[in-house]
PDB file of C-alpha atoms in Angstrom:
ATOM      1  CA  MET A   1      16.467 -11.595 -21.555  1.00 53.00           C
ATOM      2  CA  VAL A   2      14.253 -14.642 -21.064  1.00 55.00           C
ATOM      3  CA  LYS A   3      11.314 -14.328 -18.688  1.00 65.00           C
ATOM      4  CA  THR A   4      11.047 -17.217 -16.275  1.00 82.00           C
ATOM      5  CA  LYS A   5       7.886 -19.257 -16.772  1.00 89.00           C
ATOM      6  CA  GLU A   6       7.243 -19.273 -13.044  1.00 90.00           C
ATOM      7  CA  ALA A   7       7.457 -15.492 -12.708  1.00 91.00           C
ATOM      8  CA  VAL A   8       5.229 -14.882 -15.739  1.00 91.00           C
ATOM      9  CA  ALA A   9       2.670 -17.405 -14.439  1.00 94.00           C
ATOM     10  CA  LEU A  10       2.744 -15.748 -11.011  1.00 95.00           C
ATOM     11  CA  ILE A  11       2.248 -12.296 -12.557  1.00 96.00           C
ATOM     12  CA  GLU A  12      -0.735 -13.541 -14.565  1.00 96.00           C
ATOM     13  CA  ARG A  13      -2.286 -15.109 -11.444  1.00 95.00           C
ATOM     14  CA  ILE A  14      -1.717 -11.927  -9.432  1.00 95.00           C
ATOM     15  CA  LYS A  15      -3.350  -9.874 -12.192  1.00 95.00           C
ATOM     16  CA  GLU A  16      -6.354 -12.251 -12.209  1.00 95.00           C
ATOM     17  CA  LEU A  17      -6.759 -12.012  -8.442  1.00 92.00           C
ATOM     18  CA  LEU A  18      -6.468  -8.232  -8.494  1.00 93.00           C
ATOM     19  CA  ALA A  19      -9.133  -8.059 -11.206  1.00 93.00           C
ATOM     20  CA  GLU A  20     -11.434 -10.258  -9.096  1.00 92.00           C
ATOM     21  CA  LYS A  21     -10.915  -7.880  -6.157  1.00 91.00           C
ATOM     22  CA  LYS A  22     -11.715  -4.879  -8.397  1.00 93.00           C
ATOM     23  CA  ALA A  23      -8.232  -3.334  -8.301  1.00 94.00           C
ATOM     24  CA  GLU A  24      -7.747  -0.637 -10.922  1.00 95.00           C
ATOM     25  CA  ASN A  25      -4.998   0.224 -13.417  1.00 96.00           C
ATOM     26  CA  VAL A  26      -3.001  -2.979 -12.923  1.00 97.00           C
ATOM     27  CA  VAL A  27       0.431  -2.706 -14.549  1.00 97.00           C
ATOM     28  CA  ALA A  28       3.231  -5.291 -14.617  1.00 97.00           C
ATOM     29  CA  LEU A  29       6.805  -4.144 -15.222  1.00 97.00           C
ATOM     30  CA  ASP A  30       9.854  -6.205 -16.186  1.00 96.00           C
ATOM     31  CA  LEU A  31      12.685  -4.423 -14.364  1.00 96.00           C
ATOM     32  CA  ARG A  32      15.501  -6.835 -15.177  1.00 94.00           C
ATOM     33  CA  ARG A  33      17.027  -4.647 -17.930  1.00 94.00           C
ATOM     34  CA  VAL A  34      16.888  -1.459 -15.850  1.00 96.00           C
ATOM     35  CA  SER A  35      17.754  -2.738 -12.354  1.00 94.00           C
ATOM     36  CA  GLU A  36      20.515  -4.929 -10.999  1.00 92.00           C
ATOM     37  CA  THR A  37      18.469  -6.066  -8.015  1.00 93.00           C
ATOM     38  CA  LEU A  38      14.792  -6.135  -9.050  1.00 93.00           C
ATOM     39  CA  ASP A  39      12.986  -8.508 -11.404  1.00 95.00           C
ATOM     40  CA  TYR A  40       9.263  -7.689 -11.720  1.00 96.00           C
ATOM     41  CA  PHE A  41       6.803  -5.217 -10.215  1.00 96.00           C
ATOM     42  CA  VAL A  42       3.029  -5.365 -10.325  1.00 97.00           C
ATOM     43  CA  VAL A  43       1.416  -2.023  -9.453  1.00 97.00           C
ATOM     44  CA  ALA A  44      -2.322  -1.611  -8.822  1.00 96.00           C
ATOM     45  CA  SER A  45      -4.663   0.979  -7.371  1.00 95.00           C
ATOM     46  CA  ALA A  46      -7.317   0.473  -4.730  1.00 92.00           C
ATOM     47  CA  THR A  47     -10.441   2.614  -4.864  1.00 88.00           C
ATOM     48  CA  SER A  48     -10.116   3.610  -1.183  1.00 85.00           C
ATOM     49  CA  THR A  49      -8.150   2.882   1.987  1.00 81.00           C
ATOM     50  CA  PRO A  50     -10.647   0.176   3.118  1.00 83.00           C
ATOM     51  CA  HIS A  51     -10.440  -1.379  -0.361  1.00 84.00           C
ATOM     52  CA  LEU A  52      -6.639  -1.394  -0.052  1.00 84.00           C
ATOM     53  CA  GLN A  53      -6.944  -3.369   3.173  1.00 79.00           C
ATOM     54  CA  ASP A  54      -9.240  -5.861   1.406  1.00 78.00           C
ATOM     55  CA  LEU A  55      -6.751  -6.371  -1.438  1.00 76.00           C
ATOM     56  CA  ARG A  56      -3.933  -7.757   0.651  1.00 70.00           C
ATOM     57  CA  PRO A  57      -4.053 -11.482   1.379  1.00 66.00           C
ATOM     58  CA  ARG A  58      -3.521 -11.170   5.142  1.00 63.00           C
ATOM     59  CA  PRO A  59      -2.903  -8.357   7.609  1.00 56.00           C
ATOM     60  CA  THR A  60       0.737  -7.390   8.039  1.00 59.00           C
ATOM     61  CA  ALA A  61       2.237  -5.183  10.716  1.00 59.00           C
ATOM     62  CA  GLY A  62       3.785  -1.859   9.833  1.00 62.00           C
ATOM     63  CA  GLN A  63       2.048  -1.360   6.493  1.00 70.00           C
ATOM     64  CA  SER A  64       0.988   2.104   5.390  1.00 80.00           C
ATOM     65  CA  PRO A  65      -2.737   2.814   5.027  1.00 83.00           C
ATOM     66  CA  ARG A  66      -1.886   4.172   1.522  1.00 89.00           C
ATOM     67  CA  TRP A  67       0.602   1.609   0.184  1.00 91.00           C
ATOM     68  CA  VAL A  68       0.948  -2.133   0.730  1.00 89.00           C
ATOM     69  CA  VAL A  69       3.955  -4.071  -0.571  1.00 90.00           C
ATOM     70  CA  LEU A  70       3.776  -7.844  -1.083  1.00 89.00           C
ATOM     71  CA  ASP A  71       7.053  -9.621  -1.805  1.00 90.00           C
ATOM     72  CA  TYR A  72       6.812 -12.859  -3.781  1.00 91.00           C
ATOM     73  CA  GLY A  73      10.507 -13.242  -4.543  1.00 90.00           C
ATOM     74  CA  GLU A  74      10.949 -12.363  -8.220  1.00 92.00           C
ATOM     75  CA  VAL A  75       7.653 -10.448  -8.191  1.00 94.00           C
ATOM     76  CA  VAL A  76       6.962  -7.511  -5.876  1.00 94.00           C
ATOM     77  CA  VAL A  77       3.378  -6.225  -5.769  1.00 94.00           C
ATOM     78  CA  HIS A  78       2.610  -2.596  -4.900  1.00 94.00           C
ATOM     79  CA  LEU A  79      -1.017  -1.908  -3.934  1.00 94.00           C
ATOM     80  CA  MET A  80      -1.651   1.806  -3.537  1.00 94.00           C
ATOM     81  CA  THR A  81      -4.360   4.376  -3.132  1.00 93.00           C
ATOM     82  CA  PRO A  82      -4.675   6.503  -6.295  1.00 94.00           C
ATOM     83  CA  GLU A  83      -3.170   9.483  -4.433  1.00 94.00           C
ATOM     84  CA  ALA A  84      -0.122   7.520  -3.278  1.00 94.00           C
ATOM     85  CA  ARG A  85       0.327   6.021  -6.731  1.00 95.00           C
ATOM     86  CA  GLU A  86       0.281   9.453  -8.347  1.00 96.00           C
ATOM     87  CA  TYR A  87       2.643  10.884  -5.724  1.00 96.00           C
ATOM     88  CA  TYR A  88       5.262   8.103  -5.848  1.00 96.00           C
ATOM     89  CA  ASP A  89       4.858   7.476  -9.620  1.00 96.00           C
ATOM     90  CA  LEU A  90       6.592   4.097  -9.763  1.00 96.00           C
ATOM     91  CA  GLU A  91       5.713   3.699 -13.431  1.00 95.00           C
ATOM     92  CA  GLY A  92       7.353   7.054 -14.186  1.00 96.00           C
ATOM     93  CA  PHE A  93      10.400   6.208 -12.094  1.00 96.00           C
ATOM     94  CA  TRP A  94      10.751   2.905 -13.969  1.00 96.00           C
ATOM     95  CA  ALA A  95       9.677   4.356 -17.337  1.00 96.00           C
ATOM     96  CA  ASP A  96      12.401   2.416 -19.170  1.00 96.00           C
ATOM     97  CA  ALA A  97      11.063  -0.935 -17.918  1.00 96.00           C
ATOM     98  CA  GLU A  98       9.149  -3.195 -20.304  1.00 94.00           C
ATOM     99  CA  ARG A  99       5.423  -3.414 -19.577  1.00 94.00           C
ATOM    100  CA  LEU A 100       4.036  -6.930 -19.540  1.00 91.00           C
TER     101      LEU A 100
END
């Protein structure tokens, strides 16, 4: 399966921005072979709840204080506290996905 240049470029930019904001354990997953409806996930941990709020680009209503989801079309970003990330274990759930 061919990765779209736009999606790969977006993932790389997201990873750069998350690194600048001191996000931890950033992982990108290619879900296209294991899901009929999802393309790519980027999962990252915040160091605390206030840090999680600083990671998102703008405030959004209805977001959890432990998990923020940002939808960029082909790429969905999951920003989580370490506790939420361990509990929901997206990487384990999508263990068959290719890591980018």
